[in-house]
Every structure is written in C-alpha cells, then in structure tokens.
Short mmCIF file of C-alpha atoms in Angstrom, two decimals:
data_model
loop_
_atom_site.label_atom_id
_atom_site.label_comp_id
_atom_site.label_asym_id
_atom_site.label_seq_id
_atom_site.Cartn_x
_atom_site.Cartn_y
_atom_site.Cartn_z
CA UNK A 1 29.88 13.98 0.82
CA UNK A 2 27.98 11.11 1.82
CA UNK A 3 27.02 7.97 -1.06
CA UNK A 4 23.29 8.51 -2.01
CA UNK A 5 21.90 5.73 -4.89
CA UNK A 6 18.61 7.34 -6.54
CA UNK A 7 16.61 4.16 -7.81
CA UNK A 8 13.67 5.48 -10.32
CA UNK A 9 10.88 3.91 -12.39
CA UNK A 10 10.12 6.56 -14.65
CA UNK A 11 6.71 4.88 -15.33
CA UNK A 12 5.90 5.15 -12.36
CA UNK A 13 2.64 7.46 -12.27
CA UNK A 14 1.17 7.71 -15.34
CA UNK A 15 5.03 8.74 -16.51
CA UNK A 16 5.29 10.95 -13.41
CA UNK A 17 7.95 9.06 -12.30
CA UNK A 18 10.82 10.80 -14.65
CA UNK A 19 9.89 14.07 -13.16
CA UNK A 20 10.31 13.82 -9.47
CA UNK A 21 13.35 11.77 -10.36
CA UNK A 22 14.84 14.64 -11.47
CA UNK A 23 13.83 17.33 -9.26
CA UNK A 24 14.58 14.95 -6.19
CA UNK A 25 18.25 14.86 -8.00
CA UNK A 26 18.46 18.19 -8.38
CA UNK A 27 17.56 18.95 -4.93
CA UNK A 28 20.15 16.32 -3.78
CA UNK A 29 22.75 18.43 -5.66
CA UNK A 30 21.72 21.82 -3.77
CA UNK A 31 22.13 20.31 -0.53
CA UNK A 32 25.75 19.23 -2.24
CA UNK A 33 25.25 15.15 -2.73
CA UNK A 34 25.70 13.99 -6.47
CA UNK A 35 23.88 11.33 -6.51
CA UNK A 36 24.49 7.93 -8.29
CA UNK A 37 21.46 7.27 -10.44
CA UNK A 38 19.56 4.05 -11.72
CA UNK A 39 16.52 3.91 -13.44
CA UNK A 40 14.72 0.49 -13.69
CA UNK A 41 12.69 -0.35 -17.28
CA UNK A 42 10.58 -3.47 -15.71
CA UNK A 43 10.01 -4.82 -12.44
CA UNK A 44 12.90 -7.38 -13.24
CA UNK A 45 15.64 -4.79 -13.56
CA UNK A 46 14.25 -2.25 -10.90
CA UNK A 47 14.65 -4.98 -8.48
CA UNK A 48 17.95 -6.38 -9.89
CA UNK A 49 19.25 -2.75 -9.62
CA UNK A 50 17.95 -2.21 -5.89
CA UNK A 51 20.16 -5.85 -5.12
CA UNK A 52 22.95 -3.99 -6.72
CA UNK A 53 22.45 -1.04 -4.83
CA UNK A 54 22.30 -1.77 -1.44
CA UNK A 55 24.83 -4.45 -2.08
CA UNK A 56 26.80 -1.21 -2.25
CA UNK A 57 25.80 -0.12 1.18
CA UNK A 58 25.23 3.29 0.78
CA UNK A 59 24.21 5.76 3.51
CA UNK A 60 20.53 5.58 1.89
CA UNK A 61 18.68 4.25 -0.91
CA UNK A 62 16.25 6.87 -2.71
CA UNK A 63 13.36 5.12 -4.45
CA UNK A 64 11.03 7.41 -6.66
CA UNK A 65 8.42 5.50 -8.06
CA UNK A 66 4.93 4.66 -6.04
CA UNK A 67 3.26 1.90 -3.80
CA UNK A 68 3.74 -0.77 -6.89
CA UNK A 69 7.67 0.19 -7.03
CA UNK A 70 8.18 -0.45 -3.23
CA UNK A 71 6.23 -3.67 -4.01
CA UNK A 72 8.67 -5.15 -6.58
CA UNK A 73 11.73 -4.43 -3.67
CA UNK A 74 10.16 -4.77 -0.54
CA UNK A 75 12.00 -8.03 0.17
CA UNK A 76 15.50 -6.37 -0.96
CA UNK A 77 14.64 -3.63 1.37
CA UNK A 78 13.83 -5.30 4.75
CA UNK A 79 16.66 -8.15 4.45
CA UNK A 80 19.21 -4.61 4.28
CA UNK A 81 20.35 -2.41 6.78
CA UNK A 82 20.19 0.97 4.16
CA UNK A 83 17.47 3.58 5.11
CA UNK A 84 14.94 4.13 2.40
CA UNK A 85 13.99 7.55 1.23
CA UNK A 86 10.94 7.47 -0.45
CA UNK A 87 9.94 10.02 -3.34
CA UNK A 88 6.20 9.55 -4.32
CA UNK A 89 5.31 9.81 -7.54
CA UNK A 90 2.89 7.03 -8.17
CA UNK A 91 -0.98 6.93 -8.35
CA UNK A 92 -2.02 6.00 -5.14
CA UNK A 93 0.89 6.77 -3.01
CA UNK A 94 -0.71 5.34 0.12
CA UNK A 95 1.87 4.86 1.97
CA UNK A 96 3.39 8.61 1.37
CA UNK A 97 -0.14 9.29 2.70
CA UNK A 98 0.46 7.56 6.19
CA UNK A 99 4.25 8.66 6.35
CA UNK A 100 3.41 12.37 5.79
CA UNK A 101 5.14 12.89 2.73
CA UNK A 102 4.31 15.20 0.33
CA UNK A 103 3.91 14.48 -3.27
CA UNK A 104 2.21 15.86 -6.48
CA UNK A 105 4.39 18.33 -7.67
CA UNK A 106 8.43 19.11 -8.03
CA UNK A 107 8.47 20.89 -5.14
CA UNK A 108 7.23 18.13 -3.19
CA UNK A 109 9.57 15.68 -4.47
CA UNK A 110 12.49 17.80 -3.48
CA UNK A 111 11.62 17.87 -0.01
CA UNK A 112 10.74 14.10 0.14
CA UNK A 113 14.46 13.77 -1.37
CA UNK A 114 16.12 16.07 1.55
CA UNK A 115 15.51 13.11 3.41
CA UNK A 116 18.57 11.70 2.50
CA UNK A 117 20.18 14.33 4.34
CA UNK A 118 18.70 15.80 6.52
CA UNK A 119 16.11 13.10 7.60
CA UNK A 120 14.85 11.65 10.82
CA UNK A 121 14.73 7.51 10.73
CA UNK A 122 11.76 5.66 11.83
CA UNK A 123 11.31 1.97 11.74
CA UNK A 124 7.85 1.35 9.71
CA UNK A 125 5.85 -2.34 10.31
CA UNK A 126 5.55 -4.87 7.59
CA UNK A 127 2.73 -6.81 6.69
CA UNK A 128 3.08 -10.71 5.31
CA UNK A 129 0.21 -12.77 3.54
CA UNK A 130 0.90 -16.00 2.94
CA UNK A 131 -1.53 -18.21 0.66
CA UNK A 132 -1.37 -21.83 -0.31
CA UNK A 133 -0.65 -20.64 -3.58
CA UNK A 134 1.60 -17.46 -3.23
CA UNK A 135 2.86 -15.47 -0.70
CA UNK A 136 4.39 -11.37 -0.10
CA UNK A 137 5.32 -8.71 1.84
CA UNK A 138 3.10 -5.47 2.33
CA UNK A 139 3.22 -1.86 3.14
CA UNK A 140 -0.30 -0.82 2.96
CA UNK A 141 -3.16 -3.05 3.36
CA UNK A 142 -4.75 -6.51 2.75
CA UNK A 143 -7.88 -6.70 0.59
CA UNK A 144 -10.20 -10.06 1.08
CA UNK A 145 -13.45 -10.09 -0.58
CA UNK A 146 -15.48 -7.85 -2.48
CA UNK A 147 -12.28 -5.13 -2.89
CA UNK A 148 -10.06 -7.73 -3.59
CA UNK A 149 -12.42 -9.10 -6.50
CA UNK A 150 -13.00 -5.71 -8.07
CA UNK A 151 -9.25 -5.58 -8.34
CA UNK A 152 -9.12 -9.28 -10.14
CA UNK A 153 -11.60 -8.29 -12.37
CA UNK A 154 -10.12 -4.81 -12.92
CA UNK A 155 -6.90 -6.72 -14.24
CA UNK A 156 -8.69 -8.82 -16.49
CA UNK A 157 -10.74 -6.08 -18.26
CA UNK A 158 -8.95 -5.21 -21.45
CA UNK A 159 -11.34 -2.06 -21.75
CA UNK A 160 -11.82 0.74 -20.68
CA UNK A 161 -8.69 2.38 -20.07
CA UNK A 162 -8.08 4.43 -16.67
CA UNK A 163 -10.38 4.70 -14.01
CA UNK A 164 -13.57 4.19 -16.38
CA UNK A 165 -12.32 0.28 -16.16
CA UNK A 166 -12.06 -0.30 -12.37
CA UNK A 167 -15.87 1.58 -12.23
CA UNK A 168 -16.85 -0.93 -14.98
CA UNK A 169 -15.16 -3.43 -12.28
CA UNK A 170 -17.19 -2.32 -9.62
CA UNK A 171 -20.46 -2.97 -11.47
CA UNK A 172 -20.05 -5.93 -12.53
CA UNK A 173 -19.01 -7.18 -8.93
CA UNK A 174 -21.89 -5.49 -7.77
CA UNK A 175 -24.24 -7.27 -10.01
CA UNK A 176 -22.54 -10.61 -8.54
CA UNK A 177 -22.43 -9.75 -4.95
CA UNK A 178 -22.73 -12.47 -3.02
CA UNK A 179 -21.73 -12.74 0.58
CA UNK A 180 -18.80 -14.62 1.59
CA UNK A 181 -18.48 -17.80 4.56
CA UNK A 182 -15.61 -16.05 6.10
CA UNK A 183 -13.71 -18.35 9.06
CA UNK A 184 -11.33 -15.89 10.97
CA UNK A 185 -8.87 -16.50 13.62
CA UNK A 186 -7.22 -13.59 15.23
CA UNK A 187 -3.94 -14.46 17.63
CA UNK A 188 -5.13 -18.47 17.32
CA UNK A 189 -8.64 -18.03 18.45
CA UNK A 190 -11.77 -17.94 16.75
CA UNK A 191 -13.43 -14.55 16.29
CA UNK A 192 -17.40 -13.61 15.83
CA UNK A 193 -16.31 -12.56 12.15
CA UNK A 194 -17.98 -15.06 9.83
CA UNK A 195 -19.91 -14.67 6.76
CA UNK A 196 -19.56 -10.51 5.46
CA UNK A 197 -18.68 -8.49 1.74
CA UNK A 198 -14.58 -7.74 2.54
CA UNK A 199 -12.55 -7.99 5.73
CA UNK A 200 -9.35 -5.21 5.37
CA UNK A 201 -6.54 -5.73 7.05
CA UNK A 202 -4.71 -2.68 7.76
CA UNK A 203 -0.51 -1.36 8.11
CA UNK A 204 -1.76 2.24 6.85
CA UNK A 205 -5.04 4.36 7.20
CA UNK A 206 -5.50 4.40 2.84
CA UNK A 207 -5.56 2.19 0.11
CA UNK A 208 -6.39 2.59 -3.63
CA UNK A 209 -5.21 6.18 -3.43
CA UNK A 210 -6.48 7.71 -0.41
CA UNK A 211 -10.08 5.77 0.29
CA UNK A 212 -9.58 5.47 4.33
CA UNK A 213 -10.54 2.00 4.85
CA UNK A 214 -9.01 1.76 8.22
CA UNK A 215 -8.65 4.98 9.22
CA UNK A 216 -6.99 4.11 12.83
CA UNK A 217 -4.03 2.33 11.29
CA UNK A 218 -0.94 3.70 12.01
CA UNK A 219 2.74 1.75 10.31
CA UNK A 220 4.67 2.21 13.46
CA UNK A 221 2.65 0.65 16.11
CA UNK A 222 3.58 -2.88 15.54
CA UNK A 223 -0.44 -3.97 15.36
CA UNK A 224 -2.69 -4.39 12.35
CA UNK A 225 -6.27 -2.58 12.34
CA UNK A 226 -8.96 -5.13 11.01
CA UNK A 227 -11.87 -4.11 9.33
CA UNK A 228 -15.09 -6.90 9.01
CA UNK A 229 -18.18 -5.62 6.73
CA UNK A 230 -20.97 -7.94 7.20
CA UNK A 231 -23.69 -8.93 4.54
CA UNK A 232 -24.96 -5.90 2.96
CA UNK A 233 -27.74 -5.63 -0.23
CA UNK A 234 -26.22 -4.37 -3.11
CA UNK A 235 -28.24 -1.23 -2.38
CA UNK A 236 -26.69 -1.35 1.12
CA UNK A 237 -23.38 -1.30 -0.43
CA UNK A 238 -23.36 1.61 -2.62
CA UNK A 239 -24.32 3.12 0.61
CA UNK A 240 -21.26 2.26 2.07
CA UNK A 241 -19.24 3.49 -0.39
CA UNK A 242 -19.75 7.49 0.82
CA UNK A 243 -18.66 6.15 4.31
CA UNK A 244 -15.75 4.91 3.27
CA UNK A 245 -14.50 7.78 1.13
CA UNK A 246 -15.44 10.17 4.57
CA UNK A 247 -13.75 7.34 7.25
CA UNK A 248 -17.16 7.30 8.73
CA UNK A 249 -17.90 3.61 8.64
CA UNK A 250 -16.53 2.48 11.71
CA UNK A 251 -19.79 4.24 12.86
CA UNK A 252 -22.23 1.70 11.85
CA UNK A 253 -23.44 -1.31 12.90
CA UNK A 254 -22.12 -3.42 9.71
CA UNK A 255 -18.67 -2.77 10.66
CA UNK A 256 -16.63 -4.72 13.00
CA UNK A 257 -12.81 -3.93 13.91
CA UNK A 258 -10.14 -5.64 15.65
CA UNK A 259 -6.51 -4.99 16.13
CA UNK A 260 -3.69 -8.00 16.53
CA UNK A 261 -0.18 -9.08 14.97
CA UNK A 262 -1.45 -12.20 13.45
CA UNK A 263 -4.69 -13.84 11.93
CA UNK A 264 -5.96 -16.51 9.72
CA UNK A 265 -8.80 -16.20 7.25
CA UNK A 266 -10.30 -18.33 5.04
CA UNK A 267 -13.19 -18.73 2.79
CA UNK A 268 -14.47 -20.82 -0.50
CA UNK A 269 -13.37 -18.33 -3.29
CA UNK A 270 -11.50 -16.08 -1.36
CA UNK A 271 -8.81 -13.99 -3.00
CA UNK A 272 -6.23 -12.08 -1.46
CA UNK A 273 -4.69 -8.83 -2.57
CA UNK A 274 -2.17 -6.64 -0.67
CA UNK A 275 -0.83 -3.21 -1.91
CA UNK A 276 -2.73 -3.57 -4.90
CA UNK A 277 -1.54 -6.96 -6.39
CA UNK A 278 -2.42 -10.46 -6.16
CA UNK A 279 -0.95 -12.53 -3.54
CA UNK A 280 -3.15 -15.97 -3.56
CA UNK A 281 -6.81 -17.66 -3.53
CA UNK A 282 -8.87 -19.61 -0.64
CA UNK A 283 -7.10 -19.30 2.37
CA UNK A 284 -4.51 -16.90 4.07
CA UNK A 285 -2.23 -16.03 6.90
CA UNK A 286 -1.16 -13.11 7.48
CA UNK A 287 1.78 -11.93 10.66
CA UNK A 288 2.92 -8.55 11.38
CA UNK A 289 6.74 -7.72 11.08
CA UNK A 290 7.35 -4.89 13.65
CA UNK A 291 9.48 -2.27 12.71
CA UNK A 292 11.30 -4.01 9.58
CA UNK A 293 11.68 -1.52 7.18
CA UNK A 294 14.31 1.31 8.04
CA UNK A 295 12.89 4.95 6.64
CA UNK A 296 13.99 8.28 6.41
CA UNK A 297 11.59 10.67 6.86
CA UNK A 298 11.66 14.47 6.11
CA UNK A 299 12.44 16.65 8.94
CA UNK A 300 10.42 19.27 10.12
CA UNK A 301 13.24 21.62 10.41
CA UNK A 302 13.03 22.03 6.53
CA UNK A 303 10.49 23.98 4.94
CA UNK A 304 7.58 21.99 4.02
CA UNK A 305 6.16 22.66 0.35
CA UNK A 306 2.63 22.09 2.15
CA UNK A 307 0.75 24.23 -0.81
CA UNK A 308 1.50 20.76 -2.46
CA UNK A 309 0.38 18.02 -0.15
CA UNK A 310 -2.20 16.00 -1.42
CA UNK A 311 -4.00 13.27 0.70
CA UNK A 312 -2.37 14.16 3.56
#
C-alpha cells in the first residue's frame, strides 16, 4: 500500500473544496490507498500542515484546493522531493487548465486523484518575482499594469460581492487609464518595450480563470512567454478585451511578445501581481526556475471523465 497525505482547503472554491476532497479520497480507497487526511482552516495551518507532511516523505502529496492553495505552499513544495498531485477545485484553476486536468465535478476530481497511483511525473517550471518590497514564487502568470491594478482595486472594494466587484474594478480603472513609462530588460539587455497598459509574463497559457493572455505558454519548456500591450484609448481597450477572451491578440499590432528566462521591469507606480496576489510595487525581477516543481499527472491509460473538463 503505498503512504498518500491528502492536504485540503475546504474553502477552497466557493466551498467546493470539501467535495472533491472527498471524492478524490474515495477514489484513493477504490484503487486500495487509505489515505492520511489534513484539512487546513487558514493559509497559516494549510501551510504548517504541508511542512508536516512532506516532512513525512510520503510517496506523494495530494493538494485539493485551487491556484491560491498552491500559492500559500509553493515554497514547501519545490524545496521537497514529494510529487504533487493536484485536485482542482478552486475558481480559476489555471494551472489545472495548462496541466490538462480535469475539474468541475466529482468525477473529475477522482481521476485528478488516480494520480497518486497511477500517474506519470513531469517536472513543471517556476516563476519568481522579486520586488524591493516583497518577493514569491509563481505557477501561472505575472500581471504588471492595468491587470495588476484591477486586481488591487478589486481587493480593496468592500462591495459588491462576487464577480459584480472585480467588473466594478474594471471601470473604475478604466476611467483612470493612464499609460505606463515601462523600462524592460529581457536577459540584461534593453528591449523596444517602453511605455504600454500591462506587460504579462507568462508560465501557463490562462490566468483569472481561463482568459488566455499568453496563449503560447507552455510550464514545461523552461522559458517564459511575454506579452507587451502598448498605449491604447480606453475605447481601444474594451476592444481588446474580446481578443483576449478568443487568444486572438497576438494578431494585432498593439501587441508585442517575447520569450526568455529572466527580465527586469520597472515603472513609476508599477504593481506586481502573480497567481492572483500581490507580490510588490515599482520595480521587479523576475527568473525562471526550470523544472522545480515535481507533478504527477493523470495517465492516459485511465478513463478520462472528459464530459467534465472545463477550460481545457
């Protein structure tokens, strides 16, 4: 029998999170693994619990929770030699989205749990941003500019609840758009990027649930893809927005891309967000780190519940 530690945030999701924790247990037991289970009740104990676990070395660490959860352990995970299996059940679940795993129902996160035994490993790249005043680790992707400020003032809104907030967000960054004196260096040399709305910098395809914002990125190829919008009109911008939702704005002539392991970025006002929290303000650097998370992945020699796969 091999030693499987299940690591849940049952808030995880909208409450989702309790849910796939147990049908990814349940799913353990039919393939004859009883799992031992935590379940983490803030960000402090979820990550105090994943030291604990892989401290224990088992043959895989099953976290069921979404982007955010992976956030709070990311640094637990890479410093460890334990796979991760990963059981989405949060709201954006970008990175399930670039990994192929299926998610958004119980069926789905049974499968993703199978992983723990009968899964193929892959090494998957991290992303680090480091700020003069904060610095993390990433999965998904780097927001600088206009994204990145319709996040900040998402988190300070106190009302509306749910979506109807981060559009309430987006106009009212709209309404201040202003375009930003970008100075980018990509692999020490300066770059033709300069003043624009947002530069992206890209592990996966997705961020803020699905919107493909680099739509070339791929987590196991050791490079980020770099996406530079240049000035745009507000009207010009909610233009934009359909492009990005399709992929399609690679096409036009506002968009400029770049690929590289390493660049520099700063700007007067800049804020920096990566997998959909706050990292730091002004300036930022941020390095690729090839291959340094350790993931199981579903095989494709078990049946797929693909009548569930959402985003992917």
């Amino acid at each position: 029998m091999r030693n499987i530690i299940v690591l849940a945030n049952p808030a995880a999701g909208r409450g989702k999170g309790a849910s796939a924790r147990d049908a990814a247990v349940a799913s353990l037991r039919e393939l004859g693994v009883e799992p031992t289970v935590h379940t983490g009740s803030s960000p402090a104990e979820t990550r105090r619990l994943a030291t604990l676990a892989l401290g224990a070395k088992p043959d895989a660490l099953v976290i069921v929770g979404g982007d955010g959860t992976l956030a709070i352990v990311l640094d637990e995970l890479v410093d460890s030699t334990v796979p991760l299996v990963l059981v989405p059940a949060g709201t954006g679940n970008d990175l399930a989205r670039s990994l192929g795993i299926p998610f958004g129902s119980a069926d789905a996160a049974a499968f993703a749990a199978s992983a723990a035994v009968h899964g193929v490993r892959r090494a998957v790249d991290i992303g680090e941003a480091i700020c003069p005043d904060g610095a993390a680790r990433f999965l998904t992707v780097a927001a600088l500019g206009f994204d990145a400020k319709v996040s900040e003032r998402t988190n300070r809104l106190r009302w509306p609840a749910g979506r109807a907030r981060y559009y309430l967000a987006l106009v009212i960054e709209l309404a201040r758009l202003r375009p930003m004196r970008f100075t980018v260096r990509i692999d020490n040399a300066d770059t033709a990027m300069s003043d624009g709305i947002l530069i992206a910098v890209g592990n996966t395809r997705t961020y803020g649930g699905g919107m493909p914002i680099c739509p070339d990125a791929d987590p196991h190829d050791g490079l980020f893809d770099v996406l530079h919008v240049a000035p745009l009109g507000r009207l010009q911008l909610i233009r934009l927005f359909p492009h990005l939702l399709r992929g399609t704005h690679l096409r036009l002539a506002a968009a400029t891309t770049a690929r590289t392991t390493e660049m520099e970025v700063q700007a007067p006002g800049l804020l920096v967000y990566a997998d959909g929290e706050r990292i730091g303000t002004e300036s930022v650097k941020i390095r690729m780190l090839p291959g340094a998370l350790s993931i199981l992945l579903p095989s494709a020699d078990v049946d797929s519940p693909t009548a569930h796969m959402k985003g992917i």
